[in-house]
PDB file of C-alpha atoms in Angstrom:
ATOM      1  CA  UNK A 147       2.055  23.048 -36.960  1.00 45.00           C
ATOM      2  CA  UNK A 148       0.239  20.566 -34.717  1.00 62.00           C
ATOM      3  CA  UNK A 149       0.694  22.160 -31.310  1.00 65.00           C
ATOM      4  CA  UNK A 150      -1.691  24.901 -30.480  1.00 66.00           C
ATOM      5  CA  UNK A 151       0.981  27.202 -28.495  1.00 79.00           C
ATOM      6  CA  UNK A 152       4.258  27.132 -27.172  1.00 85.00           C
ATOM      7  CA  UNK A 153       3.090  27.995 -23.728  1.00 87.00           C
ATOM      8  CA  UNK A 154      -0.101  27.097 -21.720  1.00 89.00           C
ATOM      9  CA  UNK A 155      -1.313  28.085 -18.283  1.00 91.00           C
ATOM     10  CA  UNK A 156      -1.989  24.932 -16.189  1.00 94.00           C
ATOM     11  CA  UNK A 157      -1.757  23.511 -13.012  1.00 94.00           C
ATOM     12  CA  UNK A 158      -2.102  20.276 -11.300  1.00 95.00           C
ATOM     13  CA  UNK A 159      -5.651  21.540 -10.192  1.00 94.00           C
ATOM     14  CA  UNK A 160      -6.715  22.834 -13.773  1.00 95.00           C
ATOM     15  CA  UNK A 161      -9.968  21.643 -15.537  1.00 97.00           C
ATOM     16  CA  UNK A 162     -11.338  22.012 -18.616  1.00 97.00           C
ATOM     17  CA  UNK A 163     -15.217  22.779 -19.491  1.00 98.00           C
ATOM     18  CA  UNK A 164     -17.288  20.189 -20.930  1.00 98.00           C
ATOM     19  CA  UNK A 165     -19.866  20.843 -23.591  1.00 98.00           C
ATOM     20  CA  UNK A 166     -22.523  19.633 -20.543  1.00 98.00           C
ATOM     21  CA  UNK A 167     -20.935  22.486 -18.450  1.00 98.00           C
ATOM     22  CA  UNK A 168     -19.068  19.835 -16.124  1.00 98.00           C
ATOM     23  CA  UNK A 169     -15.199  20.438 -15.659  1.00 98.00           C
ATOM     24  CA  UNK A 170     -13.013  17.385 -16.021  1.00 98.00           C
ATOM     25  CA  UNK A 171      -9.263  17.603 -14.516  1.00 98.00           C
ATOM     26  CA  UNK A 172      -6.811  17.907 -17.313  1.00 98.00           C
ATOM     27  CA  UNK A 173      -4.586  15.417 -15.693  1.00 98.00           C
ATOM     28  CA  UNK A 174      -5.587  11.888 -15.528  1.00 98.00           C
ATOM     29  CA  UNK A 175      -4.249   8.411 -13.962  1.00 98.00           C
ATOM     30  CA  UNK A 176      -5.207   5.451 -16.064  1.00 98.00           C
ATOM     31  CA  UNK A 177      -5.559   1.932 -14.971  1.00 98.00           C
ATOM     32  CA  UNK A 178      -4.813  -0.083 -18.468  1.00 96.00           C
ATOM     33  CA  UNK A 179      -3.317  -3.559 -18.134  1.00 93.00           C
ATOM     34  CA  UNK A 180      -2.814  -2.854 -14.444  1.00 96.00           C
ATOM     35  CA  UNK A 181      -3.247  -5.926 -12.308  1.00 96.00           C
ATOM     36  CA  UNK A 182      -6.632  -5.931 -10.289  1.00 95.00           C
ATOM     37  CA  UNK A 183      -4.800  -6.883  -7.284  1.00 97.00           C
ATOM     38  CA  UNK A 184      -2.400  -3.477  -7.684  1.00 98.00           C
ATOM     39  CA  UNK A 185      -5.065  -1.368  -8.862  1.00 98.00           C
ATOM     40  CA  UNK A 186      -6.708  -0.088  -5.536  1.00 98.00           C
ATOM     41  CA  UNK A 187      -3.214   0.707  -4.197  1.00 98.00           C
ATOM     42  CA  UNK A 188      -1.983   2.419  -7.125  1.00 98.00           C
ATOM     43  CA  UNK A 189      -4.930   4.632  -7.533  1.00 98.00           C
ATOM     44  CA  UNK A 190      -4.848   5.706  -3.906  1.00 98.00           C
ATOM     45  CA  UNK A 191      -1.298   6.686  -4.380  1.00 98.00           C
ATOM     46  CA  UNK A 192      -2.150   8.698  -7.595  1.00 98.00           C
ATOM     47  CA  UNK A 193      -4.777  10.605  -5.460  1.00 98.00           C
ATOM     48  CA  UNK A 194      -2.455  11.063  -2.752  1.00 98.00           C
ATOM     49  CA  UNK A 195       0.220  12.567  -5.129  1.00 98.00           C
ATOM     50  CA  UNK A 196      -2.692  14.764  -6.412  1.00 97.00           C
ATOM     51  CA  UNK A 197      -4.537  13.313  -9.363  1.00 98.00           C
ATOM     52  CA  UNK A 198      -8.335  13.959  -9.565  1.00 98.00           C
ATOM     53  CA  UNK A 199      -9.095  11.902 -12.497  1.00 98.00           C
ATOM     54  CA  UNK A 200      -9.144   8.108 -12.684  1.00 98.00           C
ATOM     55  CA  UNK A 201      -9.747   6.243 -15.998  1.00 98.00           C
ATOM     56  CA  UNK A 202     -10.487   2.589 -16.364  1.00 98.00           C
ATOM     57  CA  UNK A 203     -12.856   0.051 -18.370  1.00 98.00           C
ATOM     58  CA  UNK A 204     -14.859  -3.077 -18.051  1.00 98.00           C
ATOM     59  CA  UNK A 205     -12.256  -4.747 -20.356  1.00 97.00           C
ATOM     60  CA  UNK A 206      -9.603  -3.795 -17.737  1.00 97.00           C
ATOM     61  CA  UNK A 207     -11.164  -6.019 -15.184  1.00 97.00           C
ATOM     62  CA  UNK A 208     -10.255  -3.469 -12.546  1.00 98.00           C
ATOM     63  CA  UNK A 209     -12.813  -0.958 -12.532  1.00 98.00           C
ATOM     64  CA  UNK A 210     -14.251  -2.187  -9.142  1.00 98.00           C
ATOM     65  CA  UNK A 211     -10.491  -2.129  -7.421  1.00 98.00           C
ATOM     66  CA  UNK A 212     -10.009   1.380  -8.921  1.00 98.00           C
ATOM     67  CA  UNK A 213     -13.256   2.354  -7.258  1.00 98.00           C
ATOM     68  CA  UNK A 214     -12.257   0.821  -4.080  1.00 98.00           C
ATOM     69  CA  UNK A 215      -9.126   3.151  -4.158  1.00 98.00           C
ATOM     70  CA  UNK A 216     -10.984   6.064  -4.640  1.00 98.00           C
ATOM     71  CA  UNK A 217     -13.292   5.230  -1.572  1.00 98.00           C
ATOM     72  CA  UNK A 218     -10.239   4.309   0.424  1.00 98.00           C
ATOM     73  CA  UNK A 219      -8.736   7.746  -0.364  1.00 98.00           C
ATOM     74  CA  UNK A 220     -11.844   9.745   0.382  1.00 98.00           C
ATOM     75  CA  UNK A 221     -12.128   8.048   3.888  1.00 98.00           C
ATOM     76  CA  UNK A 222      -8.570   8.806   4.713  1.00 98.00           C
ATOM     77  CA  UNK A 223      -8.632  12.500   3.304  1.00 98.00           C
ATOM     78  CA  UNK A 224     -12.148  13.943   4.541  1.00 97.00           C
ATOM     79  CA  UNK A 225     -11.048  17.389   3.042  1.00 97.00           C
ATOM     80  CA  UNK A 226     -11.511  15.534  -0.424  1.00 98.00           C
ATOM     81  CA  UNK A 227     -15.044  15.169  -1.632  1.00 98.00           C
ATOM     82  CA  UNK A 228     -16.506  12.727  -3.994  1.00 98.00           C
ATOM     83  CA  UNK A 229     -17.454  15.379  -6.464  1.00 98.00           C
ATOM     84  CA  UNK A 230     -13.765  16.293  -6.491  1.00 98.00           C
ATOM     85  CA  UNK A 231     -12.507  13.112  -8.314  1.00 98.00           C
ATOM     86  CA  UNK A 232     -13.466  12.383 -11.804  1.00 98.00           C
ATOM     87  CA  UNK A 233     -14.179   8.541 -12.445  1.00 99.00           C
ATOM     88  CA  UNK A 234     -14.344   7.368 -16.217  1.00 98.00           C
ATOM     89  CA  UNK A 235     -15.114   3.837 -17.323  1.00 98.00           C
ATOM     90  CA  UNK A 236     -16.088   2.165 -20.588  1.00 98.00           C
ATOM     91  CA  UNK A 237     -18.475  -0.078 -22.439  1.00 98.00           C
ATOM     92  CA  UNK A 238     -16.493  -2.778 -24.395  1.00 97.00           C
ATOM     93  CA  UNK A 239     -17.038  -4.079 -27.634  1.00 96.00           C
ATOM     94  CA  UNK A 240     -18.516  -7.381 -26.209  1.00 95.00           C
ATOM     95  CA  UNK A 241     -20.975  -5.336 -24.356  1.00 97.00           C
ATOM     96  CA  UNK A 242     -22.249  -3.096 -27.061  1.00 98.00           C
ATOM     97  CA  UNK A 243     -26.009  -2.932 -28.251  1.00 98.00           C
ATOM     98  CA  UNK A 244     -29.057  -1.602 -26.708  1.00 98.00           C
ATOM     99  CA  UNK A 245     -30.108  -4.392 -23.999  1.00 98.00           C
ATOM    100  CA  UNK A 246     -26.271  -5.489 -23.687  1.00 98.00           C
ATOM    101  CA  UNK A 247     -25.296  -2.154 -22.829  1.00 98.00           C
ATOM    102  CA  UNK A 248     -27.984  -1.845 -20.035  1.00 98.00           C
ATOM    103  CA  UNK A 249     -26.432  -5.032 -18.684  1.00 98.00           C
ATOM    104  CA  UNK A 250     -23.120  -3.687 -18.903  1.00 98.00           C
ATOM    105  CA  UNK A 251     -24.363  -0.582 -16.815  1.00 98.00           C
ATOM    106  CA  UNK A 252     -25.741  -2.772 -14.268  1.00 98.00           C
ATOM    107  CA  UNK A 253     -22.080  -4.612 -14.179  1.00 98.00           C
ATOM    108  CA  UNK A 254     -20.553  -1.167 -13.682  1.00 98.00           C
ATOM    109  CA  UNK A 255     -23.002  -0.518 -11.023  1.00 98.00           C
ATOM    110  CA  UNK A 256     -22.527  -3.559  -9.044  1.00 98.00           C
ATOM    111  CA  UNK A 257     -18.666  -3.216  -8.933  1.00 98.00           C
ATOM    112  CA  UNK A 258     -18.182   0.393  -8.373  1.00 98.00           C
ATOM    113  CA  UNK A 259     -21.440   2.082  -6.953  1.00 98.00           C
ATOM    114  CA  UNK A 260     -20.904   0.884  -3.354  1.00 98.00           C
ATOM    115  CA  UNK A 261     -17.639   2.525  -3.427  1.00 98.00           C
ATOM    116  CA  UNK A 262     -18.176   5.971  -5.481  1.00 98.00           C
ATOM    117  CA  UNK A 263     -21.892   6.185  -5.630  1.00 98.00           C
ATOM    118  CA  UNK A 264     -21.924   7.544  -9.427  1.00 98.00           C
ATOM    119  CA  UNK A 265     -19.853   7.529 -12.382  1.00 98.00           C
ATOM    120  CA  UNK A 266     -18.826  10.782 -14.038  1.00 98.00           C
ATOM    121  CA  UNK A 267     -18.301   9.404 -17.554  1.00 98.00           C
ATOM    122  CA  UNK A 268     -18.925   6.504 -19.483  1.00 98.00           C
ATOM    123  CA  UNK A 269     -17.444   5.865 -22.957  1.00 98.00           C
ATOM    124  CA  UNK A 270     -17.959   3.583 -26.062  1.00 98.00           C
ATOM    125  CA  UNK A 271     -14.807   2.102 -25.929  1.00 98.00           C
ATOM    126  CA  UNK A 272     -14.426   1.266 -29.508  1.00 97.00           C
ATOM    127  CA  UNK A 273     -16.657   1.776 -32.634  1.00 97.00           C
ATOM    128  CA  UNK A 274     -15.510  -1.600 -33.977  1.00 96.00           C
ATOM    129  CA  UNK A 275     -18.804  -3.022 -33.821  1.00 96.00           C
ATOM    130  CA  UNK A 276     -21.985  -2.784 -36.149  1.00 97.00           C
ATOM    131  CA  UNK A 277     -23.981   0.485 -36.608  1.00 97.00           C
ATOM    132  CA  UNK A 278     -27.156  -0.880 -34.966  1.00 98.00           C
ATOM    133  CA  UNK A 279     -24.966  -1.993 -31.947  1.00 98.00           C
ATOM    134  CA  UNK A 280     -23.118   1.334 -31.566  1.00 98.00           C
ATOM    135  CA  UNK A 281     -26.085   3.440 -32.065  1.00 98.00           C
ATOM    136  CA  UNK A 282     -28.013   0.880 -29.368  1.00 98.00           C
ATOM    137  CA  UNK A 283     -25.047   1.688 -26.848  1.00 98.00           C
ATOM    138  CA  UNK A 284     -25.492   5.150 -27.153  1.00 98.00           C
ATOM    139  CA  UNK A 285     -29.281   5.267 -26.950  1.00 98.00           C
ATOM    140  CA  UNK A 286     -29.011   3.245 -23.757  1.00 98.00           C
ATOM    141  CA  UNK A 287     -26.403   5.411 -22.407  1.00 98.00           C
ATOM    142  CA  UNK A 288     -28.393   8.497 -23.163  1.00 98.00           C
ATOM    143  CA  UNK A 289     -31.323   7.352 -21.111  1.00 98.00           C
ATOM    144  CA  UNK A 290     -28.925   6.752 -17.871  1.00 98.00           C
ATOM    145  CA  UNK A 291     -28.013  10.405 -18.186  1.00 98.00           C
ATOM    146  CA  UNK A 292     -31.467  11.642 -18.887  1.00 97.00           C
ATOM    147  CA  UNK A 293     -32.744   9.767 -15.879  1.00 97.00           C
ATOM    148  CA  UNK A 294     -30.024  10.358 -13.000  1.00 96.00           C
ATOM    149  CA  UNK A 295     -32.485   8.783 -10.408  1.00 95.00           C
ATOM    150  CA  UNK A 296     -32.671   5.498 -12.339  1.00 97.00           C
ATOM    151  CA  UNK A 297     -32.306   2.486  -9.770  1.00 97.00           C
ATOM    152  CA  UNK A 298     -29.192   1.294 -11.595  1.00 98.00           C
ATOM    153  CA  UNK A 299     -26.614   3.846 -11.736  1.00 98.00           C
ATOM    154  CA  UNK A 300     -26.317   7.548 -12.041  1.00 98.00           C
ATOM    155  CA  UNK A 301     -24.107   8.308 -14.948  1.00 98.00           C
ATOM    156  CA  UNK A 302     -23.502  12.228 -15.481  1.00 98.00           C
ATOM    157  CA  UNK A 303     -21.617  12.176 -18.955  1.00 98.00           C
ATOM    158  CA  UNK A 304     -21.244  10.072 -21.930  1.00 98.00           C
ATOM    159  CA  UNK A 305     -18.586   9.862 -24.603  1.00 98.00           C
ATOM    160  CA  UNK A 306     -16.631   7.901 -27.222  1.00 98.00           C
ATOM    161  CA  UNK A 307     -13.175   6.376 -27.720  1.00 98.00           C
ATOM    162  CA  UNK A 308     -11.202   5.377 -30.713  1.00 97.00           C
ATOM    163  CA  UNK A 309     -13.912   7.124 -32.908  1.00 97.00           C
ATOM    164  CA  UNK A 310     -13.107   8.620 -36.331  1.00 97.00           C
ATOM    165  CA  UNK A 311     -14.966  11.273 -38.372  1.00 97.00           C
ATOM    166  CA  UNK A 312     -17.223   8.609 -40.037  1.00 97.00           C
ATOM    167  CA  UNK A 313     -18.003   7.121 -36.658  1.00 97.00           C
ATOM    168  CA  UNK A 314     -18.842  10.530 -35.311  1.00 98.00           C
ATOM    169  CA  UNK A 315     -21.046  11.619 -38.258  1.00 98.00           C
ATOM    170  CA  UNK A 316     -22.949   8.470 -38.093  1.00 98.00           C
ATOM    171  CA  UNK A 317     -23.710   9.345 -34.618  1.00 98.00           C
ATOM    172  CA  UNK A 318     -24.754  13.236 -35.428  1.00 98.00           C
ATOM    173  CA  UNK A 319     -26.873  12.106 -38.315  1.00 98.00           C
ATOM    174  CA  UNK A 320     -28.755   9.715 -36.337  1.00 98.00           C
ATOM    175  CA  UNK A 321     -32.128  11.168 -35.441  1.00 98.00           C
ATOM    176  CA  UNK A 322     -32.134   9.397 -32.102  1.00 98.00           C
ATOM    177  CA  UNK A 323     -29.359  11.768 -30.791  1.00 98.00           C
ATOM    178  CA  UNK A 324     -30.231  13.503 -27.701  1.00 97.00           C
ATOM    179  CA  UNK A 325     -27.065  14.046 -25.788  1.00 98.00           C
ATOM    180  CA  UNK A 326     -23.945  15.000 -27.481  1.00 98.00           C
ATOM    181  CA  UNK A 327     -20.727  13.202 -26.811  1.00 98.00           C
ATOM    182  CA  UNK A 328     -18.454  15.365 -24.378  1.00 98.00           C
ATOM    183  CA  UNK A 329     -15.036  13.566 -24.928  1.00 98.00           C
ATOM    184  CA  UNK A 330     -13.274  11.369 -27.722  1.00 98.00           C
ATOM    185  CA  UNK A 331     -10.495   9.394 -26.065  1.00 98.00           C
ATOM    186  CA  UNK A 332      -7.625   8.716 -28.550  1.00 97.00           C
ATOM    187  CA  UNK A 333      -4.264   7.280 -28.674  1.00 95.00           C
ATOM    188  CA  UNK A 334      -2.360  10.551 -29.567  1.00 95.00           C
ATOM    189  CA  UNK A 335       1.778  11.514 -29.298  1.00 93.00           C
ATOM    190  CA  UNK A 336       3.671  13.233 -32.134  1.00 92.00           C
ATOM    191  CA  UNK A 337       3.694  10.047 -33.988  1.00 91.00           C
ATOM    192  CA  UNK A 338      -0.040  10.187 -34.417  1.00 92.00           C
ATOM    193  CA  UNK A 339      -1.268  13.664 -34.193  1.00 93.00           C
ATOM    194  CA  UNK A 340      -4.544  12.945 -35.875  1.00 94.00           C
ATOM    195  CA  UNK A 341      -4.976  16.834 -37.128  1.00 93.00           C
ATOM    196  CA  UNK A 342      -8.168  16.359 -39.240  1.00 94.00           C
ATOM    197  CA  UNK A 343      -9.911  14.489 -36.417  1.00 96.00           C
ATOM    198  CA  UNK A 344      -8.941  17.036 -33.888  1.00 96.00           C
ATOM    199  CA  UNK A 345     -10.287  19.750 -36.124  1.00 95.00           C
ATOM    200  CA  UNK A 346     -13.535  18.059 -36.390  1.00 97.00           C
ATOM    201  CA  UNK A 347     -13.793  17.511 -32.783  1.00 97.00           C
ATOM    202  CA  UNK A 348     -12.971  21.143 -32.014  1.00 96.00           C
ATOM    203  CA  UNK A 349     -15.873  22.199 -34.380  1.00 97.00           C
ATOM    204  CA  UNK A 350     -18.314  20.104 -32.505  1.00 98.00           C
ATOM    205  CA  UNK A 351     -17.326  21.073 -29.205  1.00 98.00           C
ATOM    206  CA  UNK A 352     -16.041  17.546 -28.336  1.00 98.00           C
ATOM    207  CA  UNK A 353     -12.871  17.620 -26.029  1.00 98.00           C
ATOM    208  CA  UNK A 354      -9.602  15.461 -26.886  1.00 98.00           C
ATOM    209  CA  UNK A 355      -8.619  12.918 -24.433  1.00 98.00           C
ATOM    210  CA  UNK A 356      -5.042  11.290 -25.145  1.00 98.00           C
ATOM    211  CA  UNK A 357      -4.239   7.894 -23.946  1.00 96.00           C
ATOM    212  CA  UNK A 358      -0.688   6.548 -24.593  1.00 93.00           C
ATOM    213  CA  UNK A 359       0.755  10.133 -24.605  1.00 95.00           C
ATOM    214  CA  UNK A 360       4.200   8.171 -23.932  1.00 92.00           C
ATOM    215  CA  UNK A 361       3.513   5.835 -26.885  1.00 87.00           C
ATOM    216  CA  UNK A 362       3.069   2.544 -24.634  1.00 67.00           C
ATOM    217  CA  UNK A 363       6.866   3.085 -24.015  1.00 65.00           C
ATOM    218  CA  UNK A 364       7.774   1.696 -27.688  1.00 70.00           C
ATOM    219  CA  UNK A 365       8.976   5.161 -29.067  1.00 82.00           C
ATOM    220  CA  UNK A 366      10.719   6.256 -26.110  1.00 86.00           C
ATOM    221  CA  UNK A 367      14.019   5.094 -27.076  1.00 87.00           C
ATOM    222  CA  UNK A 368      13.724   6.231 -30.783  1.00 89.00           C
ATOM    223  CA  UNK A 369      16.957   8.217 -31.610  1.00 91.00           C
ATOM    224  CA  UNK A 370      15.277  11.031 -32.991  1.00 91.00           C
ATOM    225  CA  UNK A 371      13.523  11.330 -29.659  1.00 92.00           C
ATOM    226  CA  UNK A 372      16.459  10.962 -27.473  1.00 94.00           C
ATOM    227  CA  UNK A 373      18.526  13.213 -29.644  1.00 95.00           C
ATOM    228  CA  UNK A 374      15.819  16.109 -29.036  1.00 94.00           C
ATOM    229  CA  UNK A 375      15.603  15.268 -25.346  1.00 95.00           C
ATOM    230  CA  UNK A 376      19.733  15.765 -24.784  1.00 95.00           C
ATOM    231  CA  UNK A 377      19.819  18.789 -27.315  1.00 95.00           C
ATOM    232  CA  UNK A 378      17.028  20.664 -25.202  1.00 95.00           C
ATOM    233  CA  UNK A 379      17.982  19.105 -21.950  1.00 96.00           C
ATOM    234  CA  UNK A 380      14.837  17.616 -21.211  1.00 95.00           C
ATOM    235  CA  UNK A 381      13.577  14.197 -20.547  1.00 95.00           C
ATOM    236  CA  UNK A 382      11.801  12.485 -23.312  1.00 94.00           C
ATOM    237  CA  UNK A 383       8.874  11.646 -20.844  1.00 95.00           C
ATOM    238  CA  UNK A 384       8.672  15.237 -19.544  1.00 95.00           C
ATOM    239  CA  UNK A 385       8.917  16.543 -23.581  1.00 95.00           C
ATOM    240  CA  UNK A 386       6.114  13.987 -24.679  1.00 96.00           C
ATOM    241  CA  UNK A 387       3.756  15.065 -21.792  1.00 97.00           C
ATOM    242  CA  UNK A 388       4.538  18.901 -22.093  1.00 96.00           C
ATOM    243  CA  UNK A 389       3.906  18.358 -25.943  1.00 95.00           C
ATOM    244  CA  UNK A 390       0.213  16.735 -24.936  1.00 96.00           C
ATOM    245  CA  UNK A 391      -0.787  19.446 -22.638  1.00 96.00           C
ATOM    246  CA  UNK A 392       0.226  22.234 -25.237  1.00 95.00           C
ATOM    247  CA  UNK A 393      -2.072  20.684 -27.551  1.00 95.00           C
ATOM    248  CA  UNK A 394      -4.974  21.359 -25.035  1.00 95.00           C
ATOM    249  CA  UNK A 395      -5.447  17.530 -24.442  1.00 97.00           C
ATOM    250  CA  UNK A 396      -6.852  15.923 -21.489  1.00 98.00           C
ATOM    251  CA  UNK A 397      -4.015  13.686 -20.506  1.00 98.00           C
ATOM    252  CA  UNK A 398      -4.095  10.162 -19.193  1.00 98.00           C
ATOM    253  CA  UNK A 399      -0.912   8.362 -18.190  1.00 96.00           C
ATOM    254  CA  UNK A 400      -0.377   5.196 -16.766  1.00 94.00           C
ATOM    255  CA  UNK A 401       2.468   3.737 -14.788  1.00 94.00           C
ATOM    256  CA  UNK A 402       2.658   0.877 -11.950  1.00 95.00           C
ATOM    257  CA  UNK A 403       5.829   2.791 -10.560  1.00 95.00           C
ATOM    258  CA  UNK A 404       4.646   4.911  -7.672  1.00 94.00           C
ATOM    259  CA  UNK A 405       7.751   7.154  -8.156  1.00 95.00           C
ATOM    260  CA  UNK A 406       6.761   7.513 -11.749  1.00 96.00           C
ATOM    261  CA  UNK A 407       3.264   8.488 -10.589  1.00 97.00           C
ATOM    262  CA  UNK A 408       4.209  11.726  -8.928  1.00 97.00           C
ATOM    263  CA  UNK A 409       6.890  12.378 -11.598  1.00 96.00           C
ATOM    264  CA  UNK A 410       4.201  12.120 -14.528  1.00 97.00           C
ATOM    265  CA  UNK A 411       1.914  14.699 -12.458  1.00 97.00           C
ATOM    266  CA  UNK A 412       4.692  16.915 -11.504  1.00 96.00           C
ATOM    267  CA  UNK A 413       5.304  17.958 -15.081  1.00 96.00           C
ATOM    268  CA  UNK A 414       2.298  20.380 -14.133  1.00 96.00           C
ATOM    269  CA  UNK A 415       3.146  22.865 -11.544  1.00 93.00           C
ATOM    270  CA  UNK A 416       1.432  23.466  -8.312  1.00 90.00           C
ATOM    271  CA  UNK A 417      -1.738  26.012  -8.122  1.00 83.00           C
ATOM    272  CA  UNK A 418      -0.517  28.912  -6.061  1.00 76.00           C
ATOM    273  CA  UNK A 419      -3.362  30.765  -4.456  1.00 67.00           C
ATOM    274  CA  UNK A 420      -2.982  34.623  -3.999  1.00 63.00           C
ATOM    275  CA  UNK A 421      -2.888  35.964  -0.302  1.00 58.00           C
ATOM    276  CA  UNK A 422      -6.386  37.822  -0.791  1.00 53.00           C
ATOM    277  CA  UNK A 423      -7.936  36.067   2.178  1.00 52.00           C
ATOM    278  CA  UNK A 424     -10.943  34.975   0.030  1.00 51.00           C
ATOM    279  CA  UNK A 425      -8.810  32.662  -2.025  1.00 50.00           C
ATOM    280  CA  UNK A 426     -10.842  33.581  -4.813  1.00 52.00           C
ATOM    281  CA  UNK A 427      -7.996  33.717  -7.644  1.00 54.00           C
ATOM    282  CA  UNK A 428      -5.158  31.246  -8.577  1.00 55.00           C
ATOM    283  CA  UNK A 429      -2.002  32.207  -9.931  1.00 59.00           C
ATOM    284  CA  UNK A 430      -1.514  29.658 -12.654  1.00 73.00           C
ATOM    285  CA  UNK A 431       1.770  28.116 -13.509  1.00 85.00           C
ATOM    286  CA  UNK A 432       3.107  27.674 -17.129  1.00 88.00           C
ATOM    287  CA  UNK A 433       3.804  24.750 -19.245  1.00 91.00           C
ATOM    288  CA  UNK A 434       6.038  25.539 -22.213  1.00 91.00           C
ATOM    289  CA  UNK A 435       8.281  24.269 -24.718  1.00 93.00           C
ATOM    290  CA  UNK A 436      11.063  25.738 -26.929  1.00 92.00           C
ATOM    291  CA  UNK A 437       9.285  27.010 -30.126  1.00 92.00           C
ATOM    292  CA  UNK A 438      12.194  25.202 -31.994  1.00 92.00           C
ATOM    293  CA  UNK A 439      11.516  21.942 -29.979  1.00 93.00           C
ATOM    294  CA  UNK A 440       7.942  21.949 -30.903  1.00 91.00           C
ATOM    295  CA  UNK A 441       8.643  22.657 -34.620  1.00 90.00           C
ATOM    296  CA  UNK A 442      10.911  19.592 -34.380  1.00 90.00           C
ATOM    297  CA  UNK A 443       8.204  17.254 -32.753  1.00 89.00           C
ATOM    298  CA  UNK A 444       5.417  18.283 -35.401  1.00 83.00           C
ATOM    299  CA  UNK A 445       5.569  15.264 -37.651  1.00 68.00           C
ATOM    300  CA  UNK A 446       3.161  15.985 -40.886  1.00 52.00           C
ATOM    301  CA  UNK A 447       4.190  12.700 -42.183  1.00 51.00           C
ATOM    302  CA  UNK A 448       2.621  10.802 -39.411  1.00 50.00           C
ATOM    303  CA  UNK A 449       0.087   8.292 -40.804  1.00 49.00           C
ATOM    304  CA  UNK A 450      -3.366   7.707 -39.190  1.00 44.00           C
ATOM    305  CA  UNK A 451      -2.994   4.101 -37.987  1.00 40.00           C
ATOM    306  CA  UNK A 452      -5.662   1.458 -36.405  1.00 35.00           C
ATOM    307  CA  UNK A 453      -5.320   2.005 -32.579  1.00 38.00           C
ATOM    308  CA  UNK A 454      -6.328   0.178 -29.374  1.00 36.00           C
ATOM    309  CA  UNK A 455      -9.977   0.070 -31.056  1.00 36.00           C
ATOM    310  CA  UNK A 456      -9.100  -2.453 -33.867  1.00 34.00           C
ATOM    311  CA  UNK A 457      -6.253  -4.458 -31.675  1.00 34.00           C
ATOM    312  CA  UNK A 458      -6.150  -7.077 -28.959  1.00 32.00           C
ATOM    313  CA  UNK A 459      -5.160  -4.899 -26.339  1.00 34.00           C
ATOM    314  CA  UNK A 460      -3.042  -8.076 -25.024  1.00 30.00           C
ATOM    315  CA  UNK A 461      -0.558  -7.214 -27.464  1.00 27.00           C
ATOM    316  CA  UNK A 462       0.510  -4.117 -25.636  1.00 28.00           C
ATOM    317  CA  UNK A 463       2.859  -5.359 -22.896  1.00 29.00           C
ATOM    318  CA  UNK A 464       5.474  -3.226 -22.226  1.00 28.00           C
ATOM    319  CA  UNK A 465       6.514   0.496 -20.617  1.00 31.00           C
ATOM    320  CA  UNK A 466       4.288   2.737 -18.950  1.00 36.00           C
ATOM    321  CA  UNK A 467       1.569   4.326 -21.125  1.00 34.00           C
TER     322      UNK A 467
END
């Protein structure tokens, strides 16, 4: 069994608590491979539809435009505050190393600070560099977190992406570790469940964030998946997203189709507040899948494969992810 449960209480407003005490929205809008000319408008639309979590990266070349979309939304919707929106970016391989990372954070600051003031989370995008550079990058990021009043950029949290157990062990065995990573962002879906790695992350209080939960489009037409969707009268997209939420993942979904932006979030129910005057309680919705369907989705023979961290991202061109 890879799923945690066949039902979980979540809404569009749900958040998970990180190991540093901050709370991250469970549903995120990703900007991977979105043209920077479209990014601001699509981020604005995602926020308008109810997302409160935006994920970008230096190598996407659109983090500034993503921040602009956030700023425009906050201006148009003053009831939503900056602290209500989570903004993540990432340090790419070419920016790793102690001094290089400090310069990279300066770049992030130049591109986003004027719009959103601070960054909620910076991830190391991939471990595909040397140990010296990986640890140098983490050392630099720790310094930004430890000194929020620095002149460059206030960084609230740090984490990693595409890290395996060996890379995490390297970090935890490093005598310079002062700030634990809050998240490991990974490609995750039934064809790549990463059970052993997820167990390790759970034991070390690191939340799991899933990118490409729709398998970057290439598996959506898999006859096996289509047969399950037909049998249980559920769309392949809804099936895969619900599977991810049922694992307890923070889920990142990317699309350039405005209609799909809303549809992807609508997998989660609305938060309904009780009529108690003070609005102190929220009646949570329920995400569930048939137990037999979940059993069918478990693919114990799935192999751990190289993911984005070791592959040229421009190879991925098709579909929504």
